[in-house]
Tab-separated table of C-alpha atoms in Angstrom:
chain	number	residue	atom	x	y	z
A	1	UNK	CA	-29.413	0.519	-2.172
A	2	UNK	CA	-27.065	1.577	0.649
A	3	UNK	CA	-24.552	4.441	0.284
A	4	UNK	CA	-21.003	3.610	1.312
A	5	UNK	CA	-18.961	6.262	3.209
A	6	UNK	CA	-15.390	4.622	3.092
A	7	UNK	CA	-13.956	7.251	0.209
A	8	UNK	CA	-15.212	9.712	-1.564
A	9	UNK	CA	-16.732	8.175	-4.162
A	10	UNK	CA	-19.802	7.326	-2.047
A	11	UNK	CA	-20.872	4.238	-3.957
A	12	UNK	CA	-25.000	3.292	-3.950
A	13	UNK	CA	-24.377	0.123	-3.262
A	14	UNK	CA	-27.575	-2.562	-4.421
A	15	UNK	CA	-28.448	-5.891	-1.568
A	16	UNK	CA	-26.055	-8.373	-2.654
A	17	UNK	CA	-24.217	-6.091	-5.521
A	18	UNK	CA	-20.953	-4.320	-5.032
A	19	UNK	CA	-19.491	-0.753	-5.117
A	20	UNK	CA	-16.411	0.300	-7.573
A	21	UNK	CA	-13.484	-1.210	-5.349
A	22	UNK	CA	-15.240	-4.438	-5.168
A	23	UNK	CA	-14.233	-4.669	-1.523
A	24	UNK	CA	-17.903	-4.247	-0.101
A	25	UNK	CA	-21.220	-5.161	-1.133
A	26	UNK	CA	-24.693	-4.943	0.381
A	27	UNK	CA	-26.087	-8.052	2.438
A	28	UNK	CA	-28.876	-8.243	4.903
A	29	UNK	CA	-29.424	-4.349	4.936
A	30	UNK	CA	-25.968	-3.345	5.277
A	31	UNK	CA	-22.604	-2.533	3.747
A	32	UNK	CA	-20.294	-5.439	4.482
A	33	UNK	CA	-16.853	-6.284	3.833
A	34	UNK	CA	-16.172	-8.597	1.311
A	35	UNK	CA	-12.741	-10.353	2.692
A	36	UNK	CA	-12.767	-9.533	6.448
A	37	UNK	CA	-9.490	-9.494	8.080
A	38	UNK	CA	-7.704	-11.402	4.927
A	39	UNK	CA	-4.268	-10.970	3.916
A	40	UNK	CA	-2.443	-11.485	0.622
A	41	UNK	CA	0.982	-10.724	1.740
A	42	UNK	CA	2.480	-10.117	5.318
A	43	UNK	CA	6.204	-9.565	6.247
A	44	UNK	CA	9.009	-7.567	7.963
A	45	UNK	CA	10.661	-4.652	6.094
A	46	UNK	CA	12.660	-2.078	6.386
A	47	UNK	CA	10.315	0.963	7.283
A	48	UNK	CA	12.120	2.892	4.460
A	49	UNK	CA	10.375	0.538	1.442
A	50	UNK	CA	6.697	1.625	2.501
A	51	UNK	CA	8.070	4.355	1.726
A	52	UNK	CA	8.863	6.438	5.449
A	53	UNK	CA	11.668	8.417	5.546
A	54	UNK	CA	11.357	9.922	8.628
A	55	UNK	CA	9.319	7.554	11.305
A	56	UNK	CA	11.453	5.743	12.950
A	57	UNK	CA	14.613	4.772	10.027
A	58	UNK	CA	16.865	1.893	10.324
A	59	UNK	CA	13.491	-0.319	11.779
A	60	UNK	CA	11.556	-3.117	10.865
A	61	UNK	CA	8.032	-2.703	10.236
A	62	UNK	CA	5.656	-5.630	9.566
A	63	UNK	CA	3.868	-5.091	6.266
A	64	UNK	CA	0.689	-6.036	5.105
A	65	UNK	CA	-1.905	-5.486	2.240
A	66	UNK	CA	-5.267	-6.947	0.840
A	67	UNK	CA	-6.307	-6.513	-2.502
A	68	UNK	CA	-8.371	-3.671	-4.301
A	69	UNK	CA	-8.171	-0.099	-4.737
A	70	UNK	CA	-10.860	2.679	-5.034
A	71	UNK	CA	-8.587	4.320	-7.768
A	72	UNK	CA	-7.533	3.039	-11.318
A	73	UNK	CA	-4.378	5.162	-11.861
A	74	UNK	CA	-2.719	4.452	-15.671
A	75	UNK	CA	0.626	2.276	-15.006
A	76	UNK	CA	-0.291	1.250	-11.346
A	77	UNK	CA	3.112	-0.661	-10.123
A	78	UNK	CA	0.205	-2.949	-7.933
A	79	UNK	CA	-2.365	-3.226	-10.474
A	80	UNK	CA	-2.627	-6.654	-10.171
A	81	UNK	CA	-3.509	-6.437	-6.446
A	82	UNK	CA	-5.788	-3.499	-7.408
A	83	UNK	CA	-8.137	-4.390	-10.588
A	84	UNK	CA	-10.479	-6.837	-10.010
A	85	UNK	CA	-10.073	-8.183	-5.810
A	86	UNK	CA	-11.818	-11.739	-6.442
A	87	UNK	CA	-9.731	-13.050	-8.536
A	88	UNK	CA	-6.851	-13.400	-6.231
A	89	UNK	CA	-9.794	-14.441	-3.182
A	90	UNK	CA	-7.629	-17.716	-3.391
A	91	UNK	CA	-4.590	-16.802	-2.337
A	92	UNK	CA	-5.837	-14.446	0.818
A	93	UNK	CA	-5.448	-15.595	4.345
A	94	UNK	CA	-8.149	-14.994	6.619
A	95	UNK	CA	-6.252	-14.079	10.240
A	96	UNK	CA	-7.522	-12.298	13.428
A	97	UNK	CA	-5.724	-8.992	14.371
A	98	UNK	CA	-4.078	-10.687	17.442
A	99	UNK	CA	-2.290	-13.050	14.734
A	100	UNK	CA	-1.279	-10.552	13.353
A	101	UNK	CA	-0.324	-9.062	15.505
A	102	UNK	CA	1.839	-12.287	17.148
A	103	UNK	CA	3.402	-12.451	13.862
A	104	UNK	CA	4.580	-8.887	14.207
A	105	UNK	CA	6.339	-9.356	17.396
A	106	UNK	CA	7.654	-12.361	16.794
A	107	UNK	CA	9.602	-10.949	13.695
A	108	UNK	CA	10.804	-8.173	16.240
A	109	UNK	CA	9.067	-5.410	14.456
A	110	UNK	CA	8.583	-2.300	15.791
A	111	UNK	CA	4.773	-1.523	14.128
A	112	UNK	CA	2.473	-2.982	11.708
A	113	UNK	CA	1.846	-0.897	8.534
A	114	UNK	CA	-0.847	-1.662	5.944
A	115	UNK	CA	0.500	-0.821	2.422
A	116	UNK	CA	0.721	-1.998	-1.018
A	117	UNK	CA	-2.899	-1.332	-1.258
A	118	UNK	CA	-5.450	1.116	-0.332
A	119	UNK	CA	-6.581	0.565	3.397
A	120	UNK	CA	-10.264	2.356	2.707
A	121	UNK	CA	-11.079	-0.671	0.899
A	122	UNK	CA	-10.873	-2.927	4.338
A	123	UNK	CA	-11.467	-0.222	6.653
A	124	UNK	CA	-12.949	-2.699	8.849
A	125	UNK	CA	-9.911	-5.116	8.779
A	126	UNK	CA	-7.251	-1.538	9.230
A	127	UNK	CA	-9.475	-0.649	12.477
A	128	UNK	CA	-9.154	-3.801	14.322
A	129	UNK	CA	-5.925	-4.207	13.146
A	130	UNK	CA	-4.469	-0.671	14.373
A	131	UNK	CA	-6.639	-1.237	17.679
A	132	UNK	CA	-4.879	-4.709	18.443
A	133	UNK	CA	-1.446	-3.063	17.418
A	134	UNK	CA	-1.700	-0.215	20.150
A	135	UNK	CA	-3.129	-2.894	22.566
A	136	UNK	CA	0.424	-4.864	22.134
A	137	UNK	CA	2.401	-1.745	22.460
A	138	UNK	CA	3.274	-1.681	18.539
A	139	UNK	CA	3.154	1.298	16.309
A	140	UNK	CA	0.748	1.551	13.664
A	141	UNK	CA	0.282	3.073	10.331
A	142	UNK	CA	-0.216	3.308	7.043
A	143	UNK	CA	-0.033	4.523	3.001
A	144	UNK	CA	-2.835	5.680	1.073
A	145	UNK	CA	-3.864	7.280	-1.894
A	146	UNK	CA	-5.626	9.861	0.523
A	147	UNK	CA	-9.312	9.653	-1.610
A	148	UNK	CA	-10.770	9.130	1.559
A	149	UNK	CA	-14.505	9.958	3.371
A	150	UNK	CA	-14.982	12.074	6.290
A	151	UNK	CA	-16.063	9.171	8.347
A	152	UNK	CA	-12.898	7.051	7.094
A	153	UNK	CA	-10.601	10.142	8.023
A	154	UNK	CA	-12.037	10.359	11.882
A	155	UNK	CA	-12.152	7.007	12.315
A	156	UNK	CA	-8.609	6.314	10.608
A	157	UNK	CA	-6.668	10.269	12.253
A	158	UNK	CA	-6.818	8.672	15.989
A	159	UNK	CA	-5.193	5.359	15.093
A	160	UNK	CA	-2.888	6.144	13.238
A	161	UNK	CA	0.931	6.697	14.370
A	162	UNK	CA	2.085	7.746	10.583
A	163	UNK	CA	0.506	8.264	7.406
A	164	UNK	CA	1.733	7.733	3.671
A	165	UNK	CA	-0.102	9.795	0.940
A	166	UNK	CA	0.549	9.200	-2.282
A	167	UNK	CA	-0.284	11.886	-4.759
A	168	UNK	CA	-1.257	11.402	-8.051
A	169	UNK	CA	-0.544	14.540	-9.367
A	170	UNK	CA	-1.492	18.338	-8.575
A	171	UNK	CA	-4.357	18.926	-10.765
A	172	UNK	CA	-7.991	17.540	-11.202
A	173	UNK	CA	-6.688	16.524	-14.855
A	174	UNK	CA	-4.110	13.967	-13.006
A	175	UNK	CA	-6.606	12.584	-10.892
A	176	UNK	CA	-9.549	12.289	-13.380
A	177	UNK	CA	-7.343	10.084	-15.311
A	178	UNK	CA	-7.216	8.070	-11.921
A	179	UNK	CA	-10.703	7.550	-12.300
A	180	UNK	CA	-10.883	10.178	-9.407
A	181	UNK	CA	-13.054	13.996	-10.303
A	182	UNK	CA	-10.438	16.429	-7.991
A	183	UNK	CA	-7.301	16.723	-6.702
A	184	UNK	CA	-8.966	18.348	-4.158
A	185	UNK	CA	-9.668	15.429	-1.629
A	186	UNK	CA	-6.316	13.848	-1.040
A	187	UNK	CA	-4.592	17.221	-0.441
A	188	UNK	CA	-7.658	17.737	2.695
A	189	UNK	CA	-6.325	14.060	4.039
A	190	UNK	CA	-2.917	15.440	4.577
A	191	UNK	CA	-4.326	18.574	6.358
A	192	UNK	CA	-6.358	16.200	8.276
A	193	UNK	CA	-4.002	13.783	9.277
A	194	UNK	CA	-1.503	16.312	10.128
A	195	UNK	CA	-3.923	18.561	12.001
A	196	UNK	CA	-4.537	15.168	14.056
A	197	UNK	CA	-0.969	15.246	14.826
A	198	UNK	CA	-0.114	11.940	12.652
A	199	UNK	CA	3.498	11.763	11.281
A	200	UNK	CA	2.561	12.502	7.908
A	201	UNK	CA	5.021	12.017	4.611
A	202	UNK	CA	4.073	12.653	1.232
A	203	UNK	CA	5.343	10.707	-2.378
A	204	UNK	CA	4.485	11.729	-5.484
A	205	UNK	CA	3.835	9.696	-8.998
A	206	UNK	CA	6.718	11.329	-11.512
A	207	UNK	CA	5.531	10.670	-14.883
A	208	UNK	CA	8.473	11.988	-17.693
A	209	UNK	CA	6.977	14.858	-19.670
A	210	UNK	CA	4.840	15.970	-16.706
A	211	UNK	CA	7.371	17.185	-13.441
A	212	UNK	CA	4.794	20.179	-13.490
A	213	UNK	CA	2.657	17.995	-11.611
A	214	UNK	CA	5.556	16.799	-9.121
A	215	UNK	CA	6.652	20.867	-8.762
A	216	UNK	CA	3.231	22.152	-8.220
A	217	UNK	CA	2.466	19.291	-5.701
A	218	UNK	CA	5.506	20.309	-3.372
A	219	UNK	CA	4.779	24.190	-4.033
């Protein structure tokens, strides 16, 4: 078995079986990814919808996602991106970064930001893909759940021009029902990121009954 370093779950991960997210399984002695550089959706939004407030307003960014997740939050708006990756295998498009990238500037965006999903599940795919951004001059960034490695936050801090995290909650209890065991990691991303000098902006899931959680989370 291999052990995967992408988030903090640290999956053992058997030859040709897969870890939690589904994203990556073991072949030929390694961790691989499953759907390299595939898409499900790509297209040019208003940076304010990813959601940023405050990196660069009033400009189009061009938004992409894969599929997966290495949470399973109660309620989750994308669940059916998130739950099980291979049954929408179909409907991704397998594109090089440059694409990309071309499709970017040619719908006069200002960046490329990887959303809707979590970006540790491609890691891979978000590396080249922030790389070949900067190479073209665009801006690049991108939202996340923040339940991310060590490795995944060194290799992610220096390519990154902004940074989403959404927070599930304040306590372990809000995460655990994520399928997560702490709060603690995705509050150390932010520090991270922001430490690395990423524009960092924070949302937080409000759940009626529970605005403890969204309090304590801004405190």
């Amino acid at each position: 078995t291999y052990e995967c370093h992408h988030c903090i779950h640290r999956c053992r991960i058997p030859e040709e079986g897969y870890g939690r997210c589904g994203m990556y399984r073991g072949a030929g002695g390694a961790i691989v990814e499953v759907f390299p550089d595939s898409y499900l959706a790509r297209y040019p939004t208003a940076v304010e919808t990813i959601p940023f407030l405050h990196f660069w307003p009033g400009h189009t960014f061009y938004a992409v996602s894969s599929v997966g997740c290495n949470l399973t939050c109660p309620g989750c708006v994308s669940a059916i991106l998130t739950a099980d990756p291979h049954t929408l295998a179909g409907a991704l498009v397998h594109l090089p970064p440059d694409d990309v990238v071309h499709e970017a500037v040619e719908a006069d965006c200002r960046g490329i930001l990887f959303c809707i999903n979590e970006p540790a599940v491609s890691l891979p795919t978000v590396l080249r893909l922030a790389e070949a951004s900067h190479d073209a001059g665009l801006l690049f960034g991108c939202s996340t759940n923040g339940y991310l490695g060590g490795d995944t936050l060194r290799a992610l801090a220096p390519l990154l021009d902004s940074v989403n995290v959404g927070l599930k909650g304040s306590s372990d209890e809000s995460y655990r029902a994520c399928g997560a065991a702490s709060a603690g990691p995705a509050y150390q991303a932010i520090s991270h990121f922001y430490d690395a000098g990423v524009h960092v902006e924070v949302s937080a899931v409000y759940m009626r009954g529970r605005e403890n959680e969204v309090f304590s989370a801004a405190g």
